[in-house]
Short mmCIF file of N, CA and C in Angstrom, two decimals:
data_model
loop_
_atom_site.label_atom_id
_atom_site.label_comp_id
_atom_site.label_asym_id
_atom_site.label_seq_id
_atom_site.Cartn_x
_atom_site.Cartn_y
_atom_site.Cartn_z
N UNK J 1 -8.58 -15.53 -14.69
CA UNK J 1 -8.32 -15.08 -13.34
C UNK J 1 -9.60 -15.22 -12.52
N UNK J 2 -9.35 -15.94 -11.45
CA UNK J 2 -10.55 -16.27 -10.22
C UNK J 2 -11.21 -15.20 -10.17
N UNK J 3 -12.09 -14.43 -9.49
CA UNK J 3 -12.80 -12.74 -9.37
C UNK J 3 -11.94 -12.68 -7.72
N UNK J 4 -11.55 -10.87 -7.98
CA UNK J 4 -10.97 -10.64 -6.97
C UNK J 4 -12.16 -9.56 -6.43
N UNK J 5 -11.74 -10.03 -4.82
CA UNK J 5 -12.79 -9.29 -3.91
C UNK J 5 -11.86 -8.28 -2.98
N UNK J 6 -12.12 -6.75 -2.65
CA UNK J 6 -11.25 -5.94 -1.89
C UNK J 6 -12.32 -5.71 -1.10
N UNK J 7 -11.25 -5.88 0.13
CA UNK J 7 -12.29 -5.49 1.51
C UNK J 7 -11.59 -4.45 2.37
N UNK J 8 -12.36 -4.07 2.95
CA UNK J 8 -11.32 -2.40 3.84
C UNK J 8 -11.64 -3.69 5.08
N UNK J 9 -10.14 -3.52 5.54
CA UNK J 9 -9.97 -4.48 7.41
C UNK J 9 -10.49 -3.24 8.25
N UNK J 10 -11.75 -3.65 8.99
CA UNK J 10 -11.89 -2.86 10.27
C UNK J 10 -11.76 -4.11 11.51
N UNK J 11 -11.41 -2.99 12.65
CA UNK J 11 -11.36 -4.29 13.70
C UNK J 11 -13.11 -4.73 14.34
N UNK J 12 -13.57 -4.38 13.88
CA UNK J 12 -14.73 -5.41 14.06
C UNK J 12 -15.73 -6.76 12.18
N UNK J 13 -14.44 -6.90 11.61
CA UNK J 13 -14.52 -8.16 10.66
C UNK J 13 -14.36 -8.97 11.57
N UNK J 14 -14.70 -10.13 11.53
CA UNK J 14 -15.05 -11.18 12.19
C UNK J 14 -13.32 -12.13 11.68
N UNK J 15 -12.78 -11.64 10.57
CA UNK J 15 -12.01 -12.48 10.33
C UNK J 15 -10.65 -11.28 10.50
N UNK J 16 -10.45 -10.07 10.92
CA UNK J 16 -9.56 -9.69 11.33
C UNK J 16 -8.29 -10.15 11.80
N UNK J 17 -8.18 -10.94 12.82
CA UNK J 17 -7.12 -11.55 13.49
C UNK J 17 -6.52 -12.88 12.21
N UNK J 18 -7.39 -12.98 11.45
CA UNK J 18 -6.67 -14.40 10.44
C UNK J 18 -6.37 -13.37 9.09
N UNK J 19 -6.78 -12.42 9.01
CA UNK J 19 -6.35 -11.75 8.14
C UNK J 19 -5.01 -11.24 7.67
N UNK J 20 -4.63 -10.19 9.50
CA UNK J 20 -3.29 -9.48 10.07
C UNK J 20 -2.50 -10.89 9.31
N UNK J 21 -3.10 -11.87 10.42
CA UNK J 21 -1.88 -12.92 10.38
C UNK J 21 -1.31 -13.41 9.19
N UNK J 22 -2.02 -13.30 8.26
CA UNK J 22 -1.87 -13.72 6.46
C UNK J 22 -1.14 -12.70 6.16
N UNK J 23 -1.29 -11.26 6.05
CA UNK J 23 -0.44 -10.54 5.93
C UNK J 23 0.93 -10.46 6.37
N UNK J 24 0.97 -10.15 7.22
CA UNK J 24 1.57 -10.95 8.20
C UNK J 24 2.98 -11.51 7.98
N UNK J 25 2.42 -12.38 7.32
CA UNK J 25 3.13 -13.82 6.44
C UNK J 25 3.75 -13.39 5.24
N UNK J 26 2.79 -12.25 4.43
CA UNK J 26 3.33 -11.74 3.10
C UNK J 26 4.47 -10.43 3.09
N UNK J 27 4.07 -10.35 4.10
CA UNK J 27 4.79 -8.72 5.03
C UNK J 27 6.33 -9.81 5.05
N UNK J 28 6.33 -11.06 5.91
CA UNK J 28 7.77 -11.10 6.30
C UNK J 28 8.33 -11.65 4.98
N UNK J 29 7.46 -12.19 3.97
CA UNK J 29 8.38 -12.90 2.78
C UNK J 29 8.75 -12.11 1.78
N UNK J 30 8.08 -11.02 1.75
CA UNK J 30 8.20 -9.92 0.54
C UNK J 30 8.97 -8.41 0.71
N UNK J 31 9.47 -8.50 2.09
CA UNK J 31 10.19 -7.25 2.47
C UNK J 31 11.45 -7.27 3.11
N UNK J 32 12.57 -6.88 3.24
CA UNK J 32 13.51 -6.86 4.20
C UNK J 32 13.08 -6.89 5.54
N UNK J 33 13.95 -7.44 6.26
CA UNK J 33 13.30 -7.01 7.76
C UNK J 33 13.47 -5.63 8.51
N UNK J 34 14.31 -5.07 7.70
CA UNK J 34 14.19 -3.71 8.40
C UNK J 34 13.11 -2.51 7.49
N UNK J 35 12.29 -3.05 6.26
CA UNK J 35 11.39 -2.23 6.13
C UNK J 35 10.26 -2.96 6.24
N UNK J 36 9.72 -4.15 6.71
CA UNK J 36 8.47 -5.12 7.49
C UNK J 36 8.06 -4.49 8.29
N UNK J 37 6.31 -4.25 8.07
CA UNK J 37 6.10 -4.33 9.58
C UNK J 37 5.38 -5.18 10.23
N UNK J 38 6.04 -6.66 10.05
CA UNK J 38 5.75 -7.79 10.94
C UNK J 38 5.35 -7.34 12.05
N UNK J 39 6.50 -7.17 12.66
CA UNK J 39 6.41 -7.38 14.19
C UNK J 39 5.51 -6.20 14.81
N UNK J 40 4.82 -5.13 13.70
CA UNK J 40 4.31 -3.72 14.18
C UNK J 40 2.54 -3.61 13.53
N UNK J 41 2.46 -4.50 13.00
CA UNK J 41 1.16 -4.45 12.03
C UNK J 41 0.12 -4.28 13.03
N UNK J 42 -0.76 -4.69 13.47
CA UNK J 42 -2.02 -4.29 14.37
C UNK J 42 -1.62 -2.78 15.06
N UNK J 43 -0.06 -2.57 15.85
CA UNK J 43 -0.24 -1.18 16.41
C UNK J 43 -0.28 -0.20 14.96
N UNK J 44 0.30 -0.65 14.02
CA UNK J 44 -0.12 0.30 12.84
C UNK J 44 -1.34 0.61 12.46
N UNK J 45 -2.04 -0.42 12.31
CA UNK J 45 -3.44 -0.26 11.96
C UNK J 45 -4.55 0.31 12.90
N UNK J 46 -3.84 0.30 14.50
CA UNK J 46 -4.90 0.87 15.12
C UNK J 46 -4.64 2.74 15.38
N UNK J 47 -3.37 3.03 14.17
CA UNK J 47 -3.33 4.47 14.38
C UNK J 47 -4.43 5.38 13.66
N UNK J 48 -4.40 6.48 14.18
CA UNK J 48 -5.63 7.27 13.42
C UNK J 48 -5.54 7.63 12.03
N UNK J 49 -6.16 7.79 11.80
CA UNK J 49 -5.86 8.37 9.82
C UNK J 49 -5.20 7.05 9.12
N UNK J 50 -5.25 5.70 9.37
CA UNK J 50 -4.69 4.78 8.91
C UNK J 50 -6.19 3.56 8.43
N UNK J 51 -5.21 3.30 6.79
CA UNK J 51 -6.66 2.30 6.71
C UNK J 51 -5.94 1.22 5.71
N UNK J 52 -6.57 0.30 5.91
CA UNK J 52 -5.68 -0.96 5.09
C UNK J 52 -6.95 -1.95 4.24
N UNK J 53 -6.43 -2.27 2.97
CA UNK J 53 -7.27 -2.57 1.88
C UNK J 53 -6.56 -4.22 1.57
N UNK J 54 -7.31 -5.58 1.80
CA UNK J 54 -6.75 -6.68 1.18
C UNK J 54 -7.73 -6.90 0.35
N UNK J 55 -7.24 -7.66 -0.95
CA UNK J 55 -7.93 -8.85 -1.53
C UNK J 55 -7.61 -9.88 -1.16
N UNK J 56 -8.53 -10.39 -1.96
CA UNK J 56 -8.53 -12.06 -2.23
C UNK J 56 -9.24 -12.64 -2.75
N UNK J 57 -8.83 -13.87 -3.18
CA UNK J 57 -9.44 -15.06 -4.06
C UNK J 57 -9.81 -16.32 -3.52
N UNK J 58 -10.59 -16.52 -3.34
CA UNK J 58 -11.46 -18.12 -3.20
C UNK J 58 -11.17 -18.29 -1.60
N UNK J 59 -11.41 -16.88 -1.18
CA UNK J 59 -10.57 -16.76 0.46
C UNK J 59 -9.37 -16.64 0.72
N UNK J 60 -8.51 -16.88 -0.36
CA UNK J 60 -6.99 -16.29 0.17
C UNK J 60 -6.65 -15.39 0.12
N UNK J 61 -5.95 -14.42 0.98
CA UNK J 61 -5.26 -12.94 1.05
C UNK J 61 -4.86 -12.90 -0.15
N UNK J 62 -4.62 -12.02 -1.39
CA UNK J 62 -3.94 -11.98 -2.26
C UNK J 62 -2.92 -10.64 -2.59
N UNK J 63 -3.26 -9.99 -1.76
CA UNK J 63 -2.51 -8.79 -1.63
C UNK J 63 -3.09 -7.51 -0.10
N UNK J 64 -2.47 -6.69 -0.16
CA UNK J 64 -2.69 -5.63 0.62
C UNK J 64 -2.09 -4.32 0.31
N UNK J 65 -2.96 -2.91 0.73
CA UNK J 65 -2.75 -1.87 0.84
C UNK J 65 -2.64 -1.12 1.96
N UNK J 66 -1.55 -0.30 2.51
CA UNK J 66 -2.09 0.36 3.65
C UNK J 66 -1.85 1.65 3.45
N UNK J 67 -2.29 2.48 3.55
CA UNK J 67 -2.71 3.52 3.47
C UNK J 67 -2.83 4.84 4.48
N UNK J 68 -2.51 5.98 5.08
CA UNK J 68 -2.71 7.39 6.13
C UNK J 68 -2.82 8.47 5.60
N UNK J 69 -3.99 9.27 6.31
CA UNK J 69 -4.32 10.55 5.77
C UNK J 69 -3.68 11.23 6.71
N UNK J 70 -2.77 11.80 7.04
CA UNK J 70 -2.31 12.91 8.44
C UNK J 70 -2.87 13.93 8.19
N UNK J 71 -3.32 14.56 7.01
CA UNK J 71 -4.42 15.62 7.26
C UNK J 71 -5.19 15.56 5.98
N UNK J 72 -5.88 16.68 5.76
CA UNK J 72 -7.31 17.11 4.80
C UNK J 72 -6.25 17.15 2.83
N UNK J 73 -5.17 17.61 3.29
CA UNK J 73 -4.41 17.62 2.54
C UNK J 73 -3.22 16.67 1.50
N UNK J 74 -3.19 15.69 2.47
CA UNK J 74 -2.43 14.35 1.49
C UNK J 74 -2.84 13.34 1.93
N UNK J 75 -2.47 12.17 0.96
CA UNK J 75 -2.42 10.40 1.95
C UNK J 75 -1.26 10.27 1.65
N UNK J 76 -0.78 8.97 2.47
CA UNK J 76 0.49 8.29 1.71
C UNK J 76 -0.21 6.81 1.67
N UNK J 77 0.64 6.02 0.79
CA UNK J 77 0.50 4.96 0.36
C UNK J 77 1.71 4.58 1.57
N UNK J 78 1.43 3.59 2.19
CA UNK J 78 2.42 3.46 2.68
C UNK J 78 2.90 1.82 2.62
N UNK J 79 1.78 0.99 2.40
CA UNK J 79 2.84 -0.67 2.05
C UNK J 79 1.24 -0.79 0.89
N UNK J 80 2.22 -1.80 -0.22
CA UNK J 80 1.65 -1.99 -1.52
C UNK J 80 1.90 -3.84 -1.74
N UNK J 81 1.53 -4.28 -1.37
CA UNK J 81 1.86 -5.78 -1.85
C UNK J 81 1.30 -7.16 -2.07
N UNK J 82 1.86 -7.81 -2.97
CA UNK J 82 0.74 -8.71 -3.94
C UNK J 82 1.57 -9.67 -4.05
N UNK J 83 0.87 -11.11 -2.98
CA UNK J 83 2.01 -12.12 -3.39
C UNK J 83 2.42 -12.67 -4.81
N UNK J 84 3.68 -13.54 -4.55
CA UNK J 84 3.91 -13.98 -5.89
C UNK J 84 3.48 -14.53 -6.85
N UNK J 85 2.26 -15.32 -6.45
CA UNK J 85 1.74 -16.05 -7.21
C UNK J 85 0.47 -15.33 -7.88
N UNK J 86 -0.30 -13.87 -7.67
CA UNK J 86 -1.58 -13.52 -7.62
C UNK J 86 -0.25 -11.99 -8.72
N UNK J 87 0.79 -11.78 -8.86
CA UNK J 87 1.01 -10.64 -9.70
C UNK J 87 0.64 -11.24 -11.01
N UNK J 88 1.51 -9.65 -11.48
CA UNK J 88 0.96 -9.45 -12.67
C UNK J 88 -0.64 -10.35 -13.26
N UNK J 89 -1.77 -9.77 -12.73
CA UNK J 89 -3.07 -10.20 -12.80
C UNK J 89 -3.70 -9.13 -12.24
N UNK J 90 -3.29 -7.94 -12.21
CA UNK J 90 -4.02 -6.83 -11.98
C UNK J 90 -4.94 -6.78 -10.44
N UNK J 91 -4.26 -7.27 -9.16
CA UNK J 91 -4.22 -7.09 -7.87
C UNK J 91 -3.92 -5.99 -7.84
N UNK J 92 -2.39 -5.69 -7.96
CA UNK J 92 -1.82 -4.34 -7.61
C UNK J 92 -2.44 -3.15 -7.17
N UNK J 93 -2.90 -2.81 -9.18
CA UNK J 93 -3.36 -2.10 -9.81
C UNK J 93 -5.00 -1.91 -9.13
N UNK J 94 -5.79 -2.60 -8.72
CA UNK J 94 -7.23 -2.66 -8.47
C UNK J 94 -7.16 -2.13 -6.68
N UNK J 95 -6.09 -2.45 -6.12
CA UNK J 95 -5.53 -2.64 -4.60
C UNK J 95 -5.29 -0.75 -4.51
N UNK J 96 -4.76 -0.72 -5.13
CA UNK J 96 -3.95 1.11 -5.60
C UNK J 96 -5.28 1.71 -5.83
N UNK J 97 -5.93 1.75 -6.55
CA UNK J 97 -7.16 2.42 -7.11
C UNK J 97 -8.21 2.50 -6.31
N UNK J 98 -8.42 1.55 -5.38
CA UNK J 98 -9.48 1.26 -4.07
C UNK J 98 -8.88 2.22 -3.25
N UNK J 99 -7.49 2.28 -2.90
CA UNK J 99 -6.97 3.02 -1.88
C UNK J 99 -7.13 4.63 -2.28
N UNK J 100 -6.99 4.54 -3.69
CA UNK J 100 -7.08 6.09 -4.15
C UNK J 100 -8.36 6.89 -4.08
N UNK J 101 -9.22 5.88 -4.43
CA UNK J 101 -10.14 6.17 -4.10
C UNK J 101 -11.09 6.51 -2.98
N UNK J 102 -10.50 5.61 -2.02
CA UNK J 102 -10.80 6.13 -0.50
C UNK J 102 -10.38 7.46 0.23
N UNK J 103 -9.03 7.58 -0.30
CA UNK J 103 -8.42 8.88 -0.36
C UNK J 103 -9.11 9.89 -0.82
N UNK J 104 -9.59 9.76 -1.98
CA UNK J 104 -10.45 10.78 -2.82
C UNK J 104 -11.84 11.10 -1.60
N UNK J 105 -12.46 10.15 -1.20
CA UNK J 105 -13.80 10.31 -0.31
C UNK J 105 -13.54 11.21 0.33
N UNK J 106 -12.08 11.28 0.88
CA UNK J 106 -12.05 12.07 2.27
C UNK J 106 -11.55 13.63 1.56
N UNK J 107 -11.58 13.62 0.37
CA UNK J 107 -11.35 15.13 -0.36
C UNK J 107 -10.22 15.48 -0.41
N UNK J 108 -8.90 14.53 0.12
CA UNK J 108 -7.82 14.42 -0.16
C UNK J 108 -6.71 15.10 -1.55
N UNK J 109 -6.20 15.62 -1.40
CA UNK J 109 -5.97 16.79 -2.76
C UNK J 109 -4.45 15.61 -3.36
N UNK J 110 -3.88 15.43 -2.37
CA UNK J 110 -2.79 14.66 -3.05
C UNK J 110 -2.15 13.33 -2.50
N UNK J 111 -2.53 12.28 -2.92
CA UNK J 111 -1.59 10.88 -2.33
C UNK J 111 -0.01 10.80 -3.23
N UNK J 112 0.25 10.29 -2.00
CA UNK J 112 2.22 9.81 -2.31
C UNK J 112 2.34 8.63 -1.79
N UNK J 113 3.58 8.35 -2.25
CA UNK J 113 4.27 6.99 -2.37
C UNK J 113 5.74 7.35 -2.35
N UNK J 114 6.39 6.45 -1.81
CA UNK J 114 7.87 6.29 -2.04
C UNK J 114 8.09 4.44 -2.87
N UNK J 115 9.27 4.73 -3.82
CA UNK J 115 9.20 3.48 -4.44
C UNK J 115 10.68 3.78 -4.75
N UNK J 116 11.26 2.07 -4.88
CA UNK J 116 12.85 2.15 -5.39
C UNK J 116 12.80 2.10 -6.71
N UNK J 117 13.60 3.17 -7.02
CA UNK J 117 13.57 3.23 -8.98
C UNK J 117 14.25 2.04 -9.21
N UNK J 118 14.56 0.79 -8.60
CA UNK J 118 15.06 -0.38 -9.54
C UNK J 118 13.85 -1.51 -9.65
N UNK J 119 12.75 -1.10 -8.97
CA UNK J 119 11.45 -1.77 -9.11
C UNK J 119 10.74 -0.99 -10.51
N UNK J 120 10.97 -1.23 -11.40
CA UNK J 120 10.57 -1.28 -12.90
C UNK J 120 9.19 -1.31 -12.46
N UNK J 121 8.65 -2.66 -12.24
CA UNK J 121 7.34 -3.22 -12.20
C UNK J 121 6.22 -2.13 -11.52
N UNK J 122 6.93 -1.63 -10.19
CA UNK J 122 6.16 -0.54 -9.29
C UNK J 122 5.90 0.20 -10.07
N UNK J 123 7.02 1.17 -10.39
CA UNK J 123 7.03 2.53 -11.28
C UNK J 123 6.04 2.56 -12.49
N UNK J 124 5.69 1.22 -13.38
CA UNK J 124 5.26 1.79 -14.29
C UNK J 124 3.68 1.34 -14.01
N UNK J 125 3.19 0.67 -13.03
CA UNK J 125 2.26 0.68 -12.33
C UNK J 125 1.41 1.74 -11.55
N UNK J 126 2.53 2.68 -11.06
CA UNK J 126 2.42 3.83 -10.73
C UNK J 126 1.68 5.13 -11.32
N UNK J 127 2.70 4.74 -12.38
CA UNK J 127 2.80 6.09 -13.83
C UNK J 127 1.49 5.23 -14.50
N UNK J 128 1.10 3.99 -14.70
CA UNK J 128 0.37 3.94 -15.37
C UNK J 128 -1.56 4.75 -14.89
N UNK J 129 -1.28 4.99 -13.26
CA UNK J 129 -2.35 5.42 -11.84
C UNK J 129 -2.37 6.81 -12.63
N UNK J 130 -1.21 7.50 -12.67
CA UNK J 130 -1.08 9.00 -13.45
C UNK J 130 -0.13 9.44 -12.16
N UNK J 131 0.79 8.84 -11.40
CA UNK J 131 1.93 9.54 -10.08
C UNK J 131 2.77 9.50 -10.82
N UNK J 132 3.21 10.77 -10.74
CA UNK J 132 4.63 11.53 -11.19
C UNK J 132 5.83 11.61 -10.34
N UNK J 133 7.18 11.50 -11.06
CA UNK J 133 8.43 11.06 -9.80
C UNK J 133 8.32 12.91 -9.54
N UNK J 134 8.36 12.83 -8.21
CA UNK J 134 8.40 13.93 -7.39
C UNK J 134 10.13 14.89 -7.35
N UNK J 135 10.49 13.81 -6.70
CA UNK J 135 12.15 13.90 -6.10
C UNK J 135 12.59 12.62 -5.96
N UNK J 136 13.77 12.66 -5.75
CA UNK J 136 14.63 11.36 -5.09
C UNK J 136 15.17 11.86 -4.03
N UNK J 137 15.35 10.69 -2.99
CA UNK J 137 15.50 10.71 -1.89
C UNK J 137 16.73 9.38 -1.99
N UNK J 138 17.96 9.96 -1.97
CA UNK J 138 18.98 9.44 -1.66
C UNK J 138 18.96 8.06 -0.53
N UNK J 139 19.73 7.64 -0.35
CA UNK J 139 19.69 6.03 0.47
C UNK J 139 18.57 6.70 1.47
N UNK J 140 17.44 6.27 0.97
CA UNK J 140 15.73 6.24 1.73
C UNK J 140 15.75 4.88 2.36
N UNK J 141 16.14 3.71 1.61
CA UNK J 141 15.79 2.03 2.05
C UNK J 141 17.10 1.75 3.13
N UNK J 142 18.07 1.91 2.59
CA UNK J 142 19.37 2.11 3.54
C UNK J 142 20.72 2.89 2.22
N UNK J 143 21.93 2.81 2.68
CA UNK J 143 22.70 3.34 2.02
C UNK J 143 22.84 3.22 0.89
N UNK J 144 22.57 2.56 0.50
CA UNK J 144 23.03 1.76 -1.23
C UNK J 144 21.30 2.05 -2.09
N UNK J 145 20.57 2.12 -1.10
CA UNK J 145 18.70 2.09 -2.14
C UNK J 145 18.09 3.57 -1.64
N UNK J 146 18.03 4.26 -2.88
CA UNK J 146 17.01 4.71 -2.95
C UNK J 146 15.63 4.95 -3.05
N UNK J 147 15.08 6.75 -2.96
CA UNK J 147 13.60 6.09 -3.22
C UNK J 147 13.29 7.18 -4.33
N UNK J 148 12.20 6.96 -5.05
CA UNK J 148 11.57 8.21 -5.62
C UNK J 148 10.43 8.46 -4.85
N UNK J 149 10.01 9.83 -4.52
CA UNK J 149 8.93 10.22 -3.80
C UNK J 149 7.87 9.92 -5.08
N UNK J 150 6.89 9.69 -5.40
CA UNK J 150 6.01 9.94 -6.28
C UNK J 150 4.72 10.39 -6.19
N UNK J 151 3.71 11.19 -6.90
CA UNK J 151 2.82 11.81 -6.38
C UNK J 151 1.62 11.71 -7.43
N UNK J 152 0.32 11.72 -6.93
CA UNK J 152 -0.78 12.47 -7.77
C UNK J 152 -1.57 13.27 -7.22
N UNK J 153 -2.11 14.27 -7.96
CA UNK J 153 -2.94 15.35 -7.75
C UNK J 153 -4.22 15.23 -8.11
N UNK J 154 -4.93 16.25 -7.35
CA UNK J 154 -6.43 15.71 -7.79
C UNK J 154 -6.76 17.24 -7.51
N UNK J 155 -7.48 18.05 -8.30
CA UNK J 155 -7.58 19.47 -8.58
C UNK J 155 -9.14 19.37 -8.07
N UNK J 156 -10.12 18.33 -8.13
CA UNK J 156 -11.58 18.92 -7.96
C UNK J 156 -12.02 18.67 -6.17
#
């Protein structure tokens, strides 16, 4: 595996605007269009308590994290994704752990996630972080998909 590099996007990277747009790209191929946020990505990123984590390899995007603290008290994970060709190679997993960790800086006591229990791959990616299924949340994606809330704690 090439060496993967994670960078936190602020809007003063010089490569910002080619970045979004790569995402962007992975955002519209890897999600439904009604849970994308193509068409919403920069006003997302310029909200407060919001922070977004890509890699990449030999310069290509290879995944992204985005991430919100709404207070002193939780984050959420809020988009997790690693194109097709760069999974299973431990993106995910390194993408998740950067984010958790950023979380952790800010003294953050608990990050969450929502994930569809028919994504195998997520879940045990998850559980492997140490997030526990919380609850389920009945048609969360639309009528027919659910979600599991999932969570970890951090006591110090």
């Amino acid at each position: 595996m090439a060496s993967t590099v994670i960078v936190e996007l602020g809007r003063n990277n010089k490569k910002y605007a080619s970045v979004v747009e790569d995402i962007v790209k992975i955002e519209k191929k890897l999600f439904p269009k009604h849970e994308s946020l193509a068409t919403v990505f920069d006003e997302e990123l310029k909200k407060k308590n919001c922070g977004l984590l890509y890699s990449h390899v030999n310069g290509e995007v290879s995944g992204y994290v985005m991430y919100q603290w709404p207070s002193s008290l939780y984050a959420s994970i809020t988009k997790l994704a690693v194109k097709d060709n760069f999974r299973r190679q431990g993106h995910g997993e390194a993408l998740l752990k950067a984010a958790i960790q950023k979380c952790r800086t800010r003294h953050i006591q608990r990050v969450q996630l929502h994930v569809d229990p028919s994504r195998t791959a997520a879940l045990a990616l998850y559980q492997k972080l140490g997030f526990k299924i919380d609850r389920l949340i009945e048609g969360y994606y639309s009528m027919t998909r659910d979600a599991y809330v999932m969570c970890v704690e951090f006591t110090d």
